[in-house]
Coordinates of N, CA, C and O in Angstrom, one line a residue:
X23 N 31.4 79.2 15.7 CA 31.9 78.6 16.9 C 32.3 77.1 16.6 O 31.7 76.4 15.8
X24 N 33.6 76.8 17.5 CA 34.1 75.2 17.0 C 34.1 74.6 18.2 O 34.6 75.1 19.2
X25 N 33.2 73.2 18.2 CA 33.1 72.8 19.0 C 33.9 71.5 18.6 O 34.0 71.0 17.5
X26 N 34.5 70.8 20.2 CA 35.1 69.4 19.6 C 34.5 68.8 19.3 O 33.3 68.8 19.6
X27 N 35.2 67.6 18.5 CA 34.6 66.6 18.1 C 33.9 65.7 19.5 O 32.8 65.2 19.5
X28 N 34.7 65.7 20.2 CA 34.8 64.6 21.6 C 33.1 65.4 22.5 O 31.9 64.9 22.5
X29 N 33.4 66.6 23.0 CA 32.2 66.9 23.0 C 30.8 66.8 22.7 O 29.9 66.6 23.5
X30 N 30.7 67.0 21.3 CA 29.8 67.0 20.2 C 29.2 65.8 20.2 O 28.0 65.7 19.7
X31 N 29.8 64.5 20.7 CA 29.8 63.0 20.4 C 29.1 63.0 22.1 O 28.1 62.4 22.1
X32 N 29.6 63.4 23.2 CA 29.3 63.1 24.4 C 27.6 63.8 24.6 O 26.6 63.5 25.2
X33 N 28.0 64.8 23.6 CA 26.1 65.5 24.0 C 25.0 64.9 22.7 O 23.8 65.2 22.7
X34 N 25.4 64.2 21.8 CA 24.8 63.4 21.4 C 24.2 62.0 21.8 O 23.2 61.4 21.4
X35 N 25.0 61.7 22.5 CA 25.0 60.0 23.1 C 24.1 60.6 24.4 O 23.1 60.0 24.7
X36 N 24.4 61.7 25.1 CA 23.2 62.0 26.2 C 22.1 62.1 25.7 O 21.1 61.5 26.2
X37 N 21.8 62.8 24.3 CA 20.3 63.2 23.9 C 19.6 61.7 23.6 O 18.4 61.4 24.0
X38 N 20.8 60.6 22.7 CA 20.4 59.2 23.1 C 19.5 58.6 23.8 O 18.4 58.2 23.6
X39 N 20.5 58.6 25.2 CA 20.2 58.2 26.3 C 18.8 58.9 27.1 O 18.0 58.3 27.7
X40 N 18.8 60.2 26.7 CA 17.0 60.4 27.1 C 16.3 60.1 26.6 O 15.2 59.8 27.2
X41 N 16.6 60.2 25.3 CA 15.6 59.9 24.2 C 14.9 58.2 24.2 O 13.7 57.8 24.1
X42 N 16.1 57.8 24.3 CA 15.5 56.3 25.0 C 15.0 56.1 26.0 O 14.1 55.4 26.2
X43 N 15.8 57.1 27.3 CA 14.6 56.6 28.9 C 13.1 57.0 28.3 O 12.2 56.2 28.2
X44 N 13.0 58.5 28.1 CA 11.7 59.4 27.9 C 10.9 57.7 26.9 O 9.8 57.2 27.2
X45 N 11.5 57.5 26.2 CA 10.8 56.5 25.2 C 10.4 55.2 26.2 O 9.2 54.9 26.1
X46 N 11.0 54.5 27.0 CA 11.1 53.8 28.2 C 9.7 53.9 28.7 O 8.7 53.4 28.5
X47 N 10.2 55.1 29.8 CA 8.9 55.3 30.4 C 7.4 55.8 30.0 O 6.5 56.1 30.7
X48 N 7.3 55.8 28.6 CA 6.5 56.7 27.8 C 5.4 54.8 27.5 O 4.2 54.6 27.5
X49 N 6.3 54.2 27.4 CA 5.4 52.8 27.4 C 4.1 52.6 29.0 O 2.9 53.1 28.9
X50 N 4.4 51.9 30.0 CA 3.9 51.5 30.5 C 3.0 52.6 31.2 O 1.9 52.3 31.6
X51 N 3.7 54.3 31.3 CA 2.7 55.2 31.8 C 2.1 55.6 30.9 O 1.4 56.6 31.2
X52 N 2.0 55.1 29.5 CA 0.8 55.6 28.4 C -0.5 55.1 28.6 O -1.6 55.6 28.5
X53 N 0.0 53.4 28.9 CA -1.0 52.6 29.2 C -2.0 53.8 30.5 O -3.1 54.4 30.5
X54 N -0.8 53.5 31.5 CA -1.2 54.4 32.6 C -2.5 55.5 32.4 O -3.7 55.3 32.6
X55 N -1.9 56.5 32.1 CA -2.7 57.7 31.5 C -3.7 57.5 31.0 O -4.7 57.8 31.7
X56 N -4.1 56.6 29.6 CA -4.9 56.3 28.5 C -5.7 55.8 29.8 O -6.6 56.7 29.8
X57 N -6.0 54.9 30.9 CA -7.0 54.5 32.1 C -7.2 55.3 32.5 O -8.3 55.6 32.8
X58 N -6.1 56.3 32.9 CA -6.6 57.3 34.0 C -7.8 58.6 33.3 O -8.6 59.2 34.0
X59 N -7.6 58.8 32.2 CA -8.2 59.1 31.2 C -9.5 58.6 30.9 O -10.3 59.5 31.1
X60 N -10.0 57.7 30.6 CA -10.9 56.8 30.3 C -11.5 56.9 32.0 O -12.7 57.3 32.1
X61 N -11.1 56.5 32.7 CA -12.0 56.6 34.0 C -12.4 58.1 34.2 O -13.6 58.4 34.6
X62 N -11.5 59.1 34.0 CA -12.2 60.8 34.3 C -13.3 60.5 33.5 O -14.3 60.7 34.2
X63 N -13.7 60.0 32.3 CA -14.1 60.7 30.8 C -15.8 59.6 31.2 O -16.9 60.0 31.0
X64 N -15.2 58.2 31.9 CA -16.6 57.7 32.0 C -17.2 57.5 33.5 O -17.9 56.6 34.0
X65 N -16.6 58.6 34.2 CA -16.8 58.9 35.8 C -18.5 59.1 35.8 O -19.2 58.3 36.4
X66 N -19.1 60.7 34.9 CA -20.0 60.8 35.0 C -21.1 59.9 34.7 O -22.1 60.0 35.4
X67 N -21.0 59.1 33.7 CA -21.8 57.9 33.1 C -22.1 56.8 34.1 O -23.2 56.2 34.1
X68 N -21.2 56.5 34.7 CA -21.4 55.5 35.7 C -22.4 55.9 37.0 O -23.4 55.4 37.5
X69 N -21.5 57.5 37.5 CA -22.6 57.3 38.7 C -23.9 58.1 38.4 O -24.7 58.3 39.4
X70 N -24.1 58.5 37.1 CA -25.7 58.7 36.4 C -26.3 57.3 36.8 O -27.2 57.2 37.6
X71 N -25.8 56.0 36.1 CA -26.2 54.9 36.0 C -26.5 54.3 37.3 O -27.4 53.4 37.6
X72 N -25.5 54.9 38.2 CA -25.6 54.3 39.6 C -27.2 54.9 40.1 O -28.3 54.5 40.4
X73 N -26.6 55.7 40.2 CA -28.0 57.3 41.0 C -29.3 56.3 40.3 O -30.2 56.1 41.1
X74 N -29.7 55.7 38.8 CA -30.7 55.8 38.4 C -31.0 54.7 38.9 O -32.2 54.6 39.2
X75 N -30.2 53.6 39.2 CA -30.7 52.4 39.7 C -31.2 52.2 41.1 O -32.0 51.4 41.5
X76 N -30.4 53.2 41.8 CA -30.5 53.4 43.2 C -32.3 53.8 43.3 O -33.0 53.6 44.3
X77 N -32.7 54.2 42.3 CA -33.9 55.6 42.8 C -35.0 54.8 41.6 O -36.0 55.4 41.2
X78 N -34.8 53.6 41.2 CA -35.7 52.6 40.5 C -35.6 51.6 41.3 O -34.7 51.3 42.0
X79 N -37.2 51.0 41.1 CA -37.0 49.6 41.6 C -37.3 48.1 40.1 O -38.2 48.0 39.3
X80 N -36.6 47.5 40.3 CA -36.8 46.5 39.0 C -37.9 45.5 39.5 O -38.6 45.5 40.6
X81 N -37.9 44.7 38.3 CA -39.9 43.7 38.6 C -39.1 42.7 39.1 O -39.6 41.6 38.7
X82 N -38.1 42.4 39.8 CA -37.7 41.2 40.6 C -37.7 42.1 41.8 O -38.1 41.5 42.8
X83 N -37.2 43.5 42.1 CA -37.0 43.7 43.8 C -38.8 43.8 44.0 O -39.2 43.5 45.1
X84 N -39.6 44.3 43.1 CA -40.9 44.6 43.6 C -41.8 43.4 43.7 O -43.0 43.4 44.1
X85 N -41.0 42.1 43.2 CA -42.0 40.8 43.5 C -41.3 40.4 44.6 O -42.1 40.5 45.5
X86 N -40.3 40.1 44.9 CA -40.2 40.1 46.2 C -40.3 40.7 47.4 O -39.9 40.4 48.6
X87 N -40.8 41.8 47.0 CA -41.2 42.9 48.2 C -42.9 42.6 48.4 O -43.6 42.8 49.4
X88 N -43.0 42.1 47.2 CA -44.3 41.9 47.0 C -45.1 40.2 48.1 O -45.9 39.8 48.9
X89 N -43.9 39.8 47.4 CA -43.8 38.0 47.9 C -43.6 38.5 49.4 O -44.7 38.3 50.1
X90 N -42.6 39.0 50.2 CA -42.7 39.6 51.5 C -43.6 39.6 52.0 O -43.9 38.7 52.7
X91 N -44.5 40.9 51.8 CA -46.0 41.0 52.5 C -46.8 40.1 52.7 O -47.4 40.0 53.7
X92 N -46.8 39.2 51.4 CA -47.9 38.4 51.6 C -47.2 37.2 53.1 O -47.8 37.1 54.1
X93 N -46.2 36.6 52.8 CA -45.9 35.8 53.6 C -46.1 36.1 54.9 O -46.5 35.3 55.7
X94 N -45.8 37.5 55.2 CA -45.9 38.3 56.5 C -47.3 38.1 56.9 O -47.6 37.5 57.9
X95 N -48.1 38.6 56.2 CA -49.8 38.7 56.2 C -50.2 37.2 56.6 O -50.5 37.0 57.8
X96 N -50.1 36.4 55.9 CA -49.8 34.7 56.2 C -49.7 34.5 57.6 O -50.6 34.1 58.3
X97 N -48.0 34.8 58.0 CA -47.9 34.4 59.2 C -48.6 34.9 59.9 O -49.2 34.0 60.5
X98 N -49.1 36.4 60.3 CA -49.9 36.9 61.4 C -51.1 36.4 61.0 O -51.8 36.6 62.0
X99 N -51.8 35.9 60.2 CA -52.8 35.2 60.1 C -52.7 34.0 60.6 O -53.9 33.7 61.0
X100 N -52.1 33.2 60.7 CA -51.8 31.9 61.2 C -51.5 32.1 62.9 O -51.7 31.2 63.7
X101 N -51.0 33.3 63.4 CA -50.5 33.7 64.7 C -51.6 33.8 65.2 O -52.0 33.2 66.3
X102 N -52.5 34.8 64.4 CA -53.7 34.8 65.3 C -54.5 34.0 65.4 O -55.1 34.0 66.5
X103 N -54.8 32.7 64.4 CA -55.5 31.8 64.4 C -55.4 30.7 65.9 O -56.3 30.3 66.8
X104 N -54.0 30.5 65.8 CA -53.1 29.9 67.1 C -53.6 30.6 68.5 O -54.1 29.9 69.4
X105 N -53.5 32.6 68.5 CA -53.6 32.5 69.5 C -55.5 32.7 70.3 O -55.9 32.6 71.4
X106 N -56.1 33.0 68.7 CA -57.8 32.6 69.3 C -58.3 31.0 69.6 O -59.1 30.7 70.4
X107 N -57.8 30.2 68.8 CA -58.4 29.1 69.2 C -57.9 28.6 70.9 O -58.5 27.9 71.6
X108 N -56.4 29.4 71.1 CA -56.0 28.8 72.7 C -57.1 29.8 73.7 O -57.4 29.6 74.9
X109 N -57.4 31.3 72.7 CA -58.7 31.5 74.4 C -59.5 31.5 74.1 O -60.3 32.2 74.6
X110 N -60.0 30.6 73.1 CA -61.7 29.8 72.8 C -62.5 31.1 72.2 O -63.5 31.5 72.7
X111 N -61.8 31.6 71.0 CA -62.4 32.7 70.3 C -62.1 32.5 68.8 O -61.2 32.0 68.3
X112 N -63.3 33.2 68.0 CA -63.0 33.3 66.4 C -61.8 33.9 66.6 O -61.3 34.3 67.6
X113 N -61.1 34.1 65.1 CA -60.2 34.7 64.5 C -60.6 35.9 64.5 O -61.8 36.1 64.5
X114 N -59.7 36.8 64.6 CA -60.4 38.4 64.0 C -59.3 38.5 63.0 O -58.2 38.8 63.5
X115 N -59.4 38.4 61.9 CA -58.6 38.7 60.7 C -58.2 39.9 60.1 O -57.4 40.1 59.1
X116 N -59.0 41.1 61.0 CA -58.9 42.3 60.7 C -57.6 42.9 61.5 O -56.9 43.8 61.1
X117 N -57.4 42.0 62.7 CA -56.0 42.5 63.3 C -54.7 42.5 62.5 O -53.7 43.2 62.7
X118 N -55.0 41.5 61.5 CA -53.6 41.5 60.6 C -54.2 42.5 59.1 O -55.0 42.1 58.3
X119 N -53.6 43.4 59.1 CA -53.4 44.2 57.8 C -52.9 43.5 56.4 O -52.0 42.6 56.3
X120 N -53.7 44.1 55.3 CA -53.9 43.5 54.2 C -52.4 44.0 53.6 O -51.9 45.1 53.9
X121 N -51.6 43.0 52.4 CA -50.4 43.8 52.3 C -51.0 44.5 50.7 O -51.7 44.1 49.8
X122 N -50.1 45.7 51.0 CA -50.6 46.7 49.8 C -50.7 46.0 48.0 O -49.7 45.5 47.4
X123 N -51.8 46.1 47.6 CA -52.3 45.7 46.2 C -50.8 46.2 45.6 O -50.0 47.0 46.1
X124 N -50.8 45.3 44.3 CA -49.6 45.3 43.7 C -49.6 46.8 42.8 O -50.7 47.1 42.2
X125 N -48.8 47.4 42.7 CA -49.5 48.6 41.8 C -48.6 48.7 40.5 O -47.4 48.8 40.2
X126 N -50.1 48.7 39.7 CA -49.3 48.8 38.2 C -49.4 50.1 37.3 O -50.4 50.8 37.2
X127 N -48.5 50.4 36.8 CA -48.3 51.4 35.5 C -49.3 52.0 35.0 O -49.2 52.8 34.1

């Protein structure tokens, strides 16, 4: 089969012309992909990590949960003191609850 020259030259310069867009767009959605990729691949790892933090408690939230109680215990201790000495009575210290012993390992 004979094909023209003029032809032959017009469907080469198209294959060009894709070959350069396809190359074009092949840049910035590589980047694209390669993230979209990397976030599927470290989806699981993260919300493992999330889930485990969620369902731990670290030695700074448990001293200040810690530090909480007591100050709480404090105040109702001081509340009650306030309100027995105004009706001319001891303290009863038992009204305010002890905050739970620290518990270790």
């Amino acid at each position: 089969m004979i094909h023209s020259p003029v032809r032959r030259r017009a469907y080469d310069d198209a294959m060009t012309r894709t070959a350069l867009l396809l190359a074009a767009l092949a840049l910035p959605l590589g980047g694209c992909l390669a993230k979209t990729a990397l976030d599927v691949v470290t989806l699981p790892v993260r919300a493992a990590a999330k889930s485990v933090d969620l369902l731990t408690t670290s030695q700074k939230e448990a001293d200040e949960k810690r530090g909480r109680a007591i100050r709480e215990h404090e105040e109702c201790l001081g509340k009650e003191e306030r309100e027995a000495r105004k009706a001319g009575r001891e303290p009863d210290p038992s009204r305010c609850p002890e905050p739970k012993a620290r518990q270790t390992r």
